[in-house]
């Protein structure tokens, strides 16, 4: 079953509750989020993990594939003590719960835990989700995976506290762009109000997540934005603006790769382009590509065509080969997406 439908059924919610409630006292539970975790992935996972701890789950780990370092903006999140490097994660857990991953390819070397686990549960909100868990709670209409996580915590009867709410709020604000994106609905604000009622401080959270950046990152952004390219004729005239960053750029400014995650917000404001793109070097001839749309183009279809996934307004994929080839593939996919009628 894929997650492209209206959302989890009552039976799926019930199965998820039973998977957690039915755990023996000594059960080992492993939480996994996607590679290069963002605010929704980490915030949902850690907030939910703290909820499991309140339920009495004693053997609990959280992890993600790749290098174990947590991006600086998220190192203060409650629950970070649950994190372990991927090599130290339970090899055969009783229950695996995956967060914010549209497919098992996003789990990297941790994908083997799915087959070894007693059962697997997926919490996600990507319409492109492949339904890779034994139990799938996928709501493509949810603004963030934290919406699904809170829904399950409620059904488990876990009282919400400020520590749990902090992670869930970080997840909600990052995936809605501080409540600026189209996914922001009345229900989103109602959830935010509920989280704020626990006593968390939104101003402090926003400063930590959105408004704090090393000076080296500011200089790096200036350089990378200076090479941005505008292609008004791309995407059948809807326009494309794109730029790129390499490992050499990061080294020159002594910055870690995660600082580039915020760069897309500076690129997407370009008035002459519906589609914005940042291509970030992630390995030898390998690139992490972020795509955004203002509405005319469904970038999730573009990303899926190129091996990735995401949402209509925000998506991504991993490109391989020379930079010019990767950007050429994006142009071609944008043209095909715009000219192909949606089903």
mmCIF file of C-alpha atoms in Angstrom:
data_model
loop_
_atom_site.group_PDB
_atom_site.id
_atom_site.type_symbol
_atom_site.label_atom_id
_atom_site.label_comp_id
_atom_site.label_asym_id
_atom_site.label_seq_id
_atom_site.Cartn_x
_atom_site.Cartn_y
_atom_site.Cartn_z
ATOM 1 C CA UNK A 1 0.000 0.000 0.000
ATOM 2 C CA UNK A 2 1.298 3.466 -0.854
ATOM 3 C CA UNK A 3 0.565 6.656 1.008
ATOM 4 C CA UNK A 4 -0.926 8.606 -1.891
ATOM 5 C CA UNK A 5 -4.511 8.221 -0.658
ATOM 6 C CA UNK A 6 -6.538 10.296 1.787
ATOM 7 C CA UNK A 7 -4.560 9.265 4.863
ATOM 8 C CA UNK A 8 -4.403 6.422 7.374
ATOM 9 C CA UNK A 9 -7.530 4.345 7.884
ATOM 10 C CA UNK A 10 -8.984 3.496 11.272
ATOM 11 C CA UNK A 11 -7.595 -0.016 10.842
ATOM 12 C CA UNK A 12 -4.094 1.325 10.189
ATOM 13 C CA UNK A 13 -4.218 3.583 13.236
ATOM 14 C CA UNK A 14 -5.419 0.634 15.307
ATOM 15 C CA UNK A 15 -2.620 -1.597 13.994
ATOM 16 C CA UNK A 16 -0.038 1.053 14.855
ATOM 17 C CA UNK A 17 -1.397 1.437 18.383
ATOM 18 C CA UNK A 18 -1.338 -2.329 18.856
ATOM 19 C CA UNK A 19 2.251 -2.530 17.530
ATOM 20 C CA UNK A 20 3.340 -0.165 20.308
ATOM 21 C CA UNK A 21 0.967 -1.204 23.090
ATOM 22 C CA UNK A 22 1.645 -4.890 22.470
ATOM 23 C CA UNK A 23 5.392 -4.624 23.017
ATOM 24 C CA UNK A 24 6.819 -6.765 25.831
ATOM 25 C CA UNK A 25 8.522 -4.933 28.683
ATOM 26 C CA UNK A 26 12.016 -5.736 27.425
ATOM 27 C CA UNK A 27 11.316 -4.877 23.757
ATOM 28 C CA UNK A 28 13.970 -3.018 21.779
ATOM 29 C CA UNK A 29 12.557 -0.138 19.729
ATOM 30 C CA UNK A 30 14.585 1.585 17.031
ATOM 31 C CA UNK A 31 13.538 4.944 15.583
ATOM 32 C CA UNK A 32 15.010 5.868 12.190
ATOM 33 C CA UNK A 33 14.674 9.046 10.147
ATOM 34 C CA UNK A 34 15.988 9.798 6.689
ATOM 35 C CA UNK A 35 19.546 10.583 5.629
ATOM 36 C CA UNK A 36 20.629 14.221 6.086
ATOM 37 C CA UNK A 37 17.806 14.780 8.585
ATOM 38 C CA UNK A 38 15.928 18.070 8.602
ATOM 39 C CA UNK A 39 13.743 19.655 11.254
ATOM 40 C CA UNK A 40 10.687 17.531 10.516
ATOM 41 C CA UNK A 41 12.638 14.269 10.509
ATOM 42 C CA UNK A 42 14.530 14.954 13.749
ATOM 43 C CA UNK A 43 11.771 16.867 15.524
ATOM 44 C CA UNK A 44 9.132 14.228 14.807
ATOM 45 C CA UNK A 45 11.430 11.336 15.713
ATOM 46 C CA UNK A 46 12.747 12.803 18.957
ATOM 47 C CA UNK A 47 9.388 14.193 20.059
ATOM 48 C CA UNK A 48 7.770 10.810 19.460
ATOM 49 C CA UNK A 49 10.676 9.034 21.148
ATOM 50 C CA UNK A 50 10.149 11.069 24.305
ATOM 51 C CA UNK A 51 6.506 10.033 24.163
ATOM 52 C CA UNK A 52 7.500 6.370 23.990
ATOM 53 C CA UNK A 53 9.753 6.890 26.982
ATOM 54 C CA UNK A 54 6.778 8.302 28.902
ATOM 55 C CA UNK A 55 4.893 5.142 27.961
ATOM 56 C CA UNK A 56 7.588 3.115 29.699
ATOM 57 C CA UNK A 57 9.634 1.893 26.708
ATOM 58 C CA UNK A 58 13.019 1.241 28.318
ATOM 59 C CA UNK A 59 15.150 -0.013 25.431
ATOM 60 C CA UNK A 60 14.878 2.810 22.945
ATOM 61 C CA UNK A 61 17.296 4.184 20.350
ATOM 62 C CA UNK A 62 17.023 6.820 17.620
ATOM 63 C CA UNK A 63 19.353 7.065 14.635
ATOM 64 C CA UNK A 64 19.756 8.074 10.999
ATOM 65 C CA UNK A 65 22.005 6.894 8.166
ATOM 66 C CA UNK A 66 25.349 8.484 7.450
ATOM 67 C CA UNK A 67 27.715 10.458 9.703
ATOM 68 C CA UNK A 68 26.327 10.702 13.244
ATOM 69 C CA UNK A 69 26.721 14.468 13.704
ATOM 70 C CA UNK A 70 23.483 16.380 14.307
ATOM 71 C CA UNK A 71 23.234 19.702 12.425
ATOM 72 C CA UNK A 72 23.975 22.611 14.773
ATOM 73 C CA UNK A 73 20.455 24.136 14.652
ATOM 74 C CA UNK A 74 19.013 20.908 16.126
ATOM 75 C CA UNK A 75 21.630 19.840 18.693
ATOM 76 C CA UNK A 76 19.679 21.406 21.535
ATOM 77 C CA UNK A 77 16.456 19.484 20.870
ATOM 78 C CA UNK A 78 15.060 17.534 23.806
ATOM 79 C CA UNK A 79 15.622 13.839 23.208
ATOM 80 C CA UNK A 80 19.010 14.066 21.464
ATOM 81 C CA UNK A 81 20.318 11.716 24.133
ATOM 82 C CA UNK A 82 18.317 8.979 22.382
ATOM 83 C CA UNK A 83 20.511 9.267 19.280
ATOM 84 C CA UNK A 84 23.169 6.663 18.521
ATOM 85 C CA UNK A 85 25.451 6.267 15.471
ATOM 86 C CA UNK A 86 24.027 3.927 12.856
ATOM 87 C CA UNK A 87 26.673 1.290 13.589
ATOM 88 C CA UNK A 88 25.534 1.140 17.233
ATOM 89 C CA UNK A 89 21.821 0.798 16.439
ATOM 90 C CA UNK A 90 20.025 -2.380 17.464
ATOM 91 C CA UNK A 91 20.751 -4.933 14.697
ATOM 92 C CA UNK A 92 17.463 -6.830 15.182
ATOM 93 C CA UNK A 93 14.953 -4.622 17.017
ATOM 94 C CA UNK A 94 11.474 -5.767 17.984
ATOM 95 C CA UNK A 95 9.953 -2.669 16.417
ATOM 96 C CA UNK A 96 11.345 -0.193 13.886
ATOM 97 C CA UNK A 97 9.561 3.148 13.440
ATOM 98 C CA UNK A 98 10.586 5.263 10.440
ATOM 99 C CA UNK A 99 9.989 9.005 10.237
ATOM 100 C CA UNK A 100 9.670 11.337 7.239
ATOM 101 C CA UNK A 101 11.116 8.852 4.720
ATOM 102 C CA UNK A 102 9.184 8.423 1.484
ATOM 103 C CA UNK A 103 10.994 5.203 0.581
ATOM 104 C CA UNK A 104 13.387 2.710 2.107
ATOM 105 C CA UNK A 105 16.191 4.093 -0.084
ATOM 106 C CA UNK A 106 16.209 7.097 2.274
ATOM 107 C CA UNK A 107 17.316 4.818 5.121
ATOM 108 C CA UNK A 108 20.750 4.090 3.647
ATOM 109 C CA UNK A 109 22.658 1.323 5.423
ATOM 110 C CA UNK A 110 19.929 1.076 8.056
ATOM 111 C CA UNK A 111 17.458 -0.433 5.595
ATOM 112 C CA UNK A 112 18.419 -3.942 6.734
ATOM 113 C CA UNK A 113 16.730 -3.267 10.104
ATOM 114 C CA UNK A 114 13.360 -3.355 8.346
ATOM 115 C CA UNK A 115 13.764 -7.012 7.439
ATOM 116 C CA UNK A 116 15.239 -7.986 10.805
ATOM 117 C CA UNK A 117 12.652 -6.207 12.952
ATOM 118 C CA UNK A 118 9.680 -7.973 14.451
ATOM 119 C CA UNK A 119 7.535 -5.357 12.764
ATOM 120 C CA UNK A 120 7.996 -1.971 11.086
ATOM 121 C CA UNK A 121 5.925 1.178 11.278
ATOM 122 C CA UNK A 122 6.229 4.146 8.903
ATOM 123 C CA UNK A 123 5.118 7.691 9.831
ATOM 124 C CA UNK A 124 5.239 10.063 6.882
ATOM 125 C CA UNK A 125 3.444 12.727 4.876
ATOM 126 C CA UNK A 126 4.944 12.402 1.389
ATOM 127 C CA UNK A 127 2.480 11.570 -1.388
ATOM 128 C CA UNK A 128 5.297 9.652 -3.090
ATOM 129 C CA UNK A 129 5.663 7.262 -0.128
ATOM 130 C CA UNK A 130 6.129 3.691 -1.363
ATOM 131 C CA UNK A 131 4.417 2.016 1.591
ATOM 132 C CA UNK A 132 7.578 0.169 2.605
ATOM 133 C CA UNK A 133 6.545 -0.564 6.195
ATOM 134 C CA UNK A 134 4.430 -3.413 7.451
ATOM 135 C CA UNK A 135 2.199 -0.740 8.954
ATOM 136 C CA UNK A 136 2.039 2.600 7.131
ATOM 137 C CA UNK A 137 0.670 5.788 8.639
ATOM 138 C CA UNK A 138 1.065 8.088 5.636
ATOM 139 C CA UNK A 139 -1.001 11.254 5.307
ATOM 140 C CA UNK A 140 -0.106 13.224 2.160
ATOM 141 C CA UNK A 141 -2.388 16.047 3.327
ATOM 142 C CA UNK A 142 -0.477 16.547 6.582
ATOM 143 C CA UNK A 143 1.759 19.615 6.672
ATOM 144 C CA UNK A 144 4.545 17.664 8.406
ATOM 145 C CA UNK A 145 5.317 14.186 9.667
ATOM 146 C CA UNK A 146 4.911 15.613 13.168
ATOM 147 C CA UNK A 147 1.170 15.861 12.486
ATOM 148 C CA UNK A 148 1.070 12.084 12.047
ATOM 149 C CA UNK A 149 3.353 11.564 15.049
ATOM 150 C CA UNK A 150 1.091 13.631 17.293
ATOM 151 C CA UNK A 151 -1.934 11.761 15.993
ATOM 152 C CA UNK A 152 -0.391 8.462 17.078
ATOM 153 C CA UNK A 153 0.727 9.832 20.442
ATOM 154 C CA UNK A 154 -2.857 10.952 21.079
ATOM 155 C CA UNK A 155 -4.198 7.503 20.210
ATOM 156 C CA UNK A 156 -1.609 5.965 22.530
ATOM 157 C CA UNK A 157 -2.875 8.208 25.323
ATOM 158 C CA UNK A 158 0.474 9.931 25.890
ATOM 159 C CA UNK A 159 0.081 13.303 27.679
ATOM 160 C CA UNK A 160 1.812 16.093 25.768
ATOM 161 C CA UNK A 161 4.568 17.938 27.622
ATOM 162 C CA UNK A 162 6.909 20.806 26.707
ATOM 163 C CA UNK A 163 9.843 18.576 25.755
ATOM 164 C CA UNK A 164 7.781 16.511 23.343
ATOM 165 C CA UNK A 165 6.060 19.642 22.027
ATOM 166 C CA UNK A 166 9.399 21.320 21.273
ATOM 167 C CA UNK A 167 10.430 18.680 18.749
ATOM 168 C CA UNK A 168 6.973 18.504 17.188
ATOM 169 C CA UNK A 169 6.835 22.307 16.912
ATOM 170 C CA UNK A 170 10.273 22.472 15.268
ATOM 171 C CA UNK A 171 9.061 19.864 12.781
ATOM 172 C CA UNK A 172 5.868 21.775 12.061
ATOM 173 C CA UNK A 173 7.524 25.165 11.628
ATOM 174 C CA UNK A 174 10.341 23.932 9.397
ATOM 175 C CA UNK A 175 8.071 22.067 6.976
ATOM 176 C CA UNK A 176 5.592 24.952 6.756
ATOM 177 C CA UNK A 177 8.313 27.589 6.377
ATOM 178 C CA UNK A 178 7.268 29.281 9.626
ATOM 179 C CA UNK A 179 3.629 28.923 8.535
ATOM 180 C CA UNK A 180 4.224 30.638 5.171
ATOM 181 C CA UNK A 181 3.774 27.684 2.807
ATOM 182 C CA UNK A 182 0.593 26.430 1.162
ATOM 183 C CA UNK A 183 0.378 23.460 3.537
ATOM 184 C CA UNK A 184 -0.510 25.865 6.363
ATOM 185 C CA UNK A 185 -4.175 25.192 7.174
ATOM 186 C CA UNK A 186 -6.436 26.039 10.109
ATOM 187 C CA UNK A 187 -5.580 22.594 11.501
ATOM 188 C CA UNK A 188 -1.872 23.493 11.391
ATOM 189 C CA UNK A 189 -2.467 26.598 13.498
ATOM 190 C CA UNK A 190 -4.658 24.609 15.879
ATOM 191 C CA UNK A 191 -1.851 22.099 16.348
ATOM 192 C CA UNK A 192 0.660 24.912 16.851
ATOM 193 C CA UNK A 193 -1.597 26.468 19.493
ATOM 194 C CA UNK A 194 -1.812 23.152 21.296
ATOM 195 C CA UNK A 195 1.976 22.785 21.269
ATOM 196 C CA UNK A 196 2.495 26.368 22.439
ATOM 197 C CA UNK A 197 0.077 25.786 25.317
ATOM 198 C CA UNK A 198 2.678 23.469 26.891
ATOM 199 C CA UNK A 199 4.838 26.531 27.580
ATOM 200 C CA UNK A 200 7.405 26.336 24.793
ATOM 201 C CA UNK A 201 8.846 29.661 23.598
ATOM 202 C CA UNK A 202 8.344 30.176 19.845
ATOM 203 C CA UNK A 203 10.646 33.197 19.659
ATOM 204 C CA UNK A 204 13.584 31.288 21.105
ATOM 205 C CA UNK A 205 12.903 28.305 18.862
ATOM 206 C CA UNK A 206 12.695 30.467 15.732
ATOM 207 C CA UNK A 207 15.948 32.241 16.515
ATOM 208 C CA UNK A 208 17.754 28.943 17.001
ATOM 209 C CA UNK A 209 16.337 27.308 13.868
ATOM 210 C CA UNK A 210 15.941 30.128 11.349
ATOM 211 C CA UNK A 211 17.839 33.207 12.482
ATOM 212 C CA UNK A 212 21.247 31.995 13.624
ATOM 213 C CA UNK A 213 24.062 31.394 11.130
ATOM 214 C CA UNK A 214 27.875 31.544 11.350
ATOM 215 C CA UNK A 215 29.529 34.437 9.542
ATOM 216 C CA UNK A 216 31.329 31.913 7.335
ATOM 217 C CA UNK A 217 27.945 30.646 6.164
ATOM 218 C CA UNK A 218 26.870 34.202 5.342
ATOM 219 C CA UNK A 219 29.975 34.607 3.167
ATOM 220 C CA UNK A 220 29.358 31.194 1.584
ATOM 221 C CA UNK A 221 25.752 32.106 0.748
ATOM 222 C CA UNK A 222 26.918 35.312 -0.886
ATOM 223 C CA UNK A 223 29.325 33.427 -3.127
ATOM 224 C CA UNK A 224 26.866 30.699 -4.095
ATOM 225 C CA UNK A 225 24.024 33.153 -4.700
ATOM 226 C CA UNK A 226 26.382 35.191 -6.847
ATOM 227 C CA UNK A 227 26.553 32.331 -9.370
ATOM 228 C CA UNK A 228 22.782 31.783 -9.510
ATOM 229 C CA UNK A 229 21.428 31.364 -13.044
ATOM 230 C CA UNK A 230 17.987 32.463 -14.236
ATOM 231 C CA UNK A 231 16.425 30.606 -17.176
ATOM 232 C CA UNK A 232 13.087 32.293 -17.936
ATOM 233 C CA UNK A 233 12.257 29.928 -20.823
ATOM 234 C CA UNK A 234 12.690 26.760 -18.745
ATOM 235 C CA UNK A 235 9.695 24.774 -17.498
ATOM 236 C CA UNK A 236 7.713 25.839 -20.587
ATOM 237 C CA UNK A 237 8.147 29.493 -19.760
ATOM 238 C CA UNK A 238 7.395 29.277 -16.045
ATOM 239 C CA UNK A 239 11.073 29.893 -15.355
ATOM 240 C CA UNK A 240 13.867 28.184 -13.454
ATOM 241 C CA UNK A 241 16.475 29.698 -11.155
ATOM 242 C CA UNK A 242 19.290 27.489 -9.929
ATOM 243 C CA UNK A 243 22.679 27.523 -8.305
ATOM 244 C CA UNK A 244 25.151 25.009 -6.953
ATOM 245 C CA UNK A 245 27.659 24.502 -4.150
ATOM 246 C CA UNK A 246 30.673 22.193 -4.026
ATOM 247 C CA UNK A 247 32.818 20.619 -1.350
ATOM 248 C CA UNK A 248 35.484 23.176 -2.215
ATOM 249 C CA UNK A 249 33.035 25.994 -1.456
ATOM 250 C CA UNK A 250 32.349 24.530 1.978
ATOM 251 C CA UNK A 251 36.051 24.013 2.696
ATOM 252 C CA UNK A 252 36.966 27.520 1.588
ATOM 253 C CA UNK A 253 34.542 28.998 4.131
ATOM 254 C CA UNK A 254 35.136 26.266 6.747
ATOM 255 C CA UNK A 255 31.460 25.280 6.856
ATOM 256 C CA UNK A 256 29.663 21.928 7.296
ATOM 257 C CA UNK A 257 27.296 20.740 4.579
ATOM 258 C CA UNK A 258 24.112 21.251 6.604
ATOM 259 C CA UNK A 259 24.353 25.064 6.389
ATOM 260 C CA UNK A 260 23.359 24.792 2.723
ATOM 261 C CA UNK A 261 19.902 23.456 3.619
ATOM 262 C CA UNK A 262 18.663 27.004 4.208
ATOM 263 C CA UNK A 263 20.028 28.296 0.889
ATOM 264 C CA UNK A 264 16.960 27.289 -1.114
ATOM 265 C CA UNK A 265 14.871 29.889 0.737
ATOM 266 C CA UNK A 266 17.086 32.681 -0.615
ATOM 267 C CA UNK A 267 16.875 31.298 -4.149
ATOM 268 C CA UNK A 268 13.124 30.597 -4.254
ATOM 269 C CA UNK A 269 12.197 34.260 -3.758
ATOM 270 C CA UNK A 270 13.236 35.037 -7.370
ATOM 271 C CA UNK A 271 10.217 36.756 -8.945
ATOM 272 C CA UNK A 272 10.917 35.638 -12.518
ATOM 273 C CA UNK A 273 10.958 31.878 -11.829
ATOM 274 C CA UNK A 274 8.315 29.464 -10.606
ATOM 275 C CA UNK A 275 10.879 26.714 -9.975
ATOM 276 C CA UNK A 276 14.011 27.120 -7.860
ATOM 277 C CA UNK A 277 16.793 24.612 -7.443
ATOM 278 C CA UNK A 278 19.950 24.218 -5.377
ATOM 279 C CA UNK A 279 22.424 21.488 -6.364
ATOM 280 C CA UNK A 280 24.752 20.552 -3.492
ATOM 281 C CA UNK A 281 27.730 18.265 -3.935
ATOM 282 C CA UNK A 282 27.404 15.241 -1.652
ATOM 283 C CA UNK A 283 30.154 13.000 -3.056
ATOM 284 C CA UNK A 284 32.329 12.368 -6.076
ATOM 285 C CA UNK A 285 30.019 13.128 -9.018
ATOM 286 C CA UNK A 286 27.039 12.986 -6.631
ATOM 287 C CA UNK A 287 24.665 15.858 -5.872
ATOM 288 C CA UNK A 288 21.808 16.433 -3.426
ATOM 289 C CA UNK A 289 19.189 18.425 -5.347
ATOM 290 C CA UNK A 290 16.505 20.565 -3.669
ATOM 291 C CA UNK A 291 13.537 21.708 -5.771
ATOM 292 C CA UNK A 292 10.846 24.261 -4.915
ATOM 293 C CA UNK A 293 7.809 25.530 -6.818
ATOM 294 C CA UNK A 294 5.493 28.484 -6.369
ATOM 295 C CA UNK A 295 2.602 26.444 -7.752
ATOM 296 C CA UNK A 296 2.717 26.251 -11.538
ATOM 297 C CA UNK A 297 4.904 23.130 -11.599
ATOM 298 C CA UNK A 298 4.564 19.977 -9.509
ATOM 299 C CA UNK A 299 8.196 19.436 -8.546
ATOM 300 C CA UNK A 300 7.409 16.131 -6.833
ATOM 301 C CA UNK A 301 6.728 14.657 -10.282
ATOM 302 C CA UNK A 302 10.065 16.002 -11.471
ATOM 303 C CA UNK A 303 11.853 14.537 -8.466
ATOM 304 C CA UNK A 304 10.160 11.147 -8.801
ATOM 305 C CA UNK A 305 11.117 11.027 -12.493
ATOM 306 C CA UNK A 306 14.739 11.549 -11.422
ATOM 307 C CA UNK A 307 14.690 8.961 -8.649
ATOM 308 C CA UNK A 308 13.579 11.066 -5.685
ATOM 309 C CA UNK A 309 10.322 12.265 -4.176
ATOM 310 C CA UNK A 310 8.605 14.910 -2.124
ATOM 311 C CA UNK A 311 5.644 17.249 -2.397
ATOM 312 C CA UNK A 312 4.118 19.422 -5.112
ATOM 313 C CA UNK A 313 5.870 22.534 -3.799
ATOM 314 C CA UNK A 314 9.033 20.973 -2.323
ATOM 315 C CA UNK A 315 10.937 17.895 -3.454
ATOM 316 C CA UNK A 316 14.403 16.513 -4.018
ATOM 317 C CA UNK A 317 16.534 13.745 -5.443
ATOM 318 C CA UNK A 318 20.129 12.559 -5.682
ATOM 319 C CA UNK A 319 21.804 13.352 -9.015
ATOM 320 C CA UNK A 320 24.836 11.500 -10.304
ATOM 321 C CA UNK A 321 27.330 12.579 -12.913
ATOM 322 C CA UNK A 322 28.814 15.938 -13.935
ATOM 323 C CA UNK A 323 27.015 19.066 -12.733
ATOM 324 C CA UNK A 324 26.016 20.103 -16.273
ATOM 325 C CA UNK A 325 24.448 16.697 -16.836
ATOM 326 C CA UNK A 326 22.471 16.831 -13.591
ATOM 327 C CA UNK A 327 21.136 20.311 -14.383
ATOM 328 C CA UNK A 328 20.343 19.202 -17.946
ATOM 329 C CA UNK A 329 18.285 16.317 -16.572
ATOM 330 C CA UNK A 330 16.361 18.761 -14.396
ATOM 331 C CA UNK A 331 15.594 20.976 -17.405
ATOM 332 C CA UNK A 332 14.393 17.995 -19.422
ATOM 333 C CA UNK A 333 12.227 16.669 -16.594
ATOM 334 C CA UNK A 334 10.730 20.116 -16.007
ATOM 335 C CA UNK A 335 9.765 20.338 -19.662
ATOM 336 C CA UNK A 336 8.194 16.893 -19.617
ATOM 337 C CA UNK A 337 6.351 17.602 -16.363
ATOM 338 C CA UNK A 338 4.836 20.863 -17.596
ATOM 339 C CA UNK A 339 3.763 19.384 -20.925
ATOM 340 C CA UNK A 340 2.366 16.121 -19.518
ATOM 341 C CA UNK A 341 -1.240 16.361 -18.287
ATOM 342 C CA UNK A 342 -1.715 15.375 -14.655
ATOM 343 C CA UNK A 343 -3.712 12.218 -14.112
#
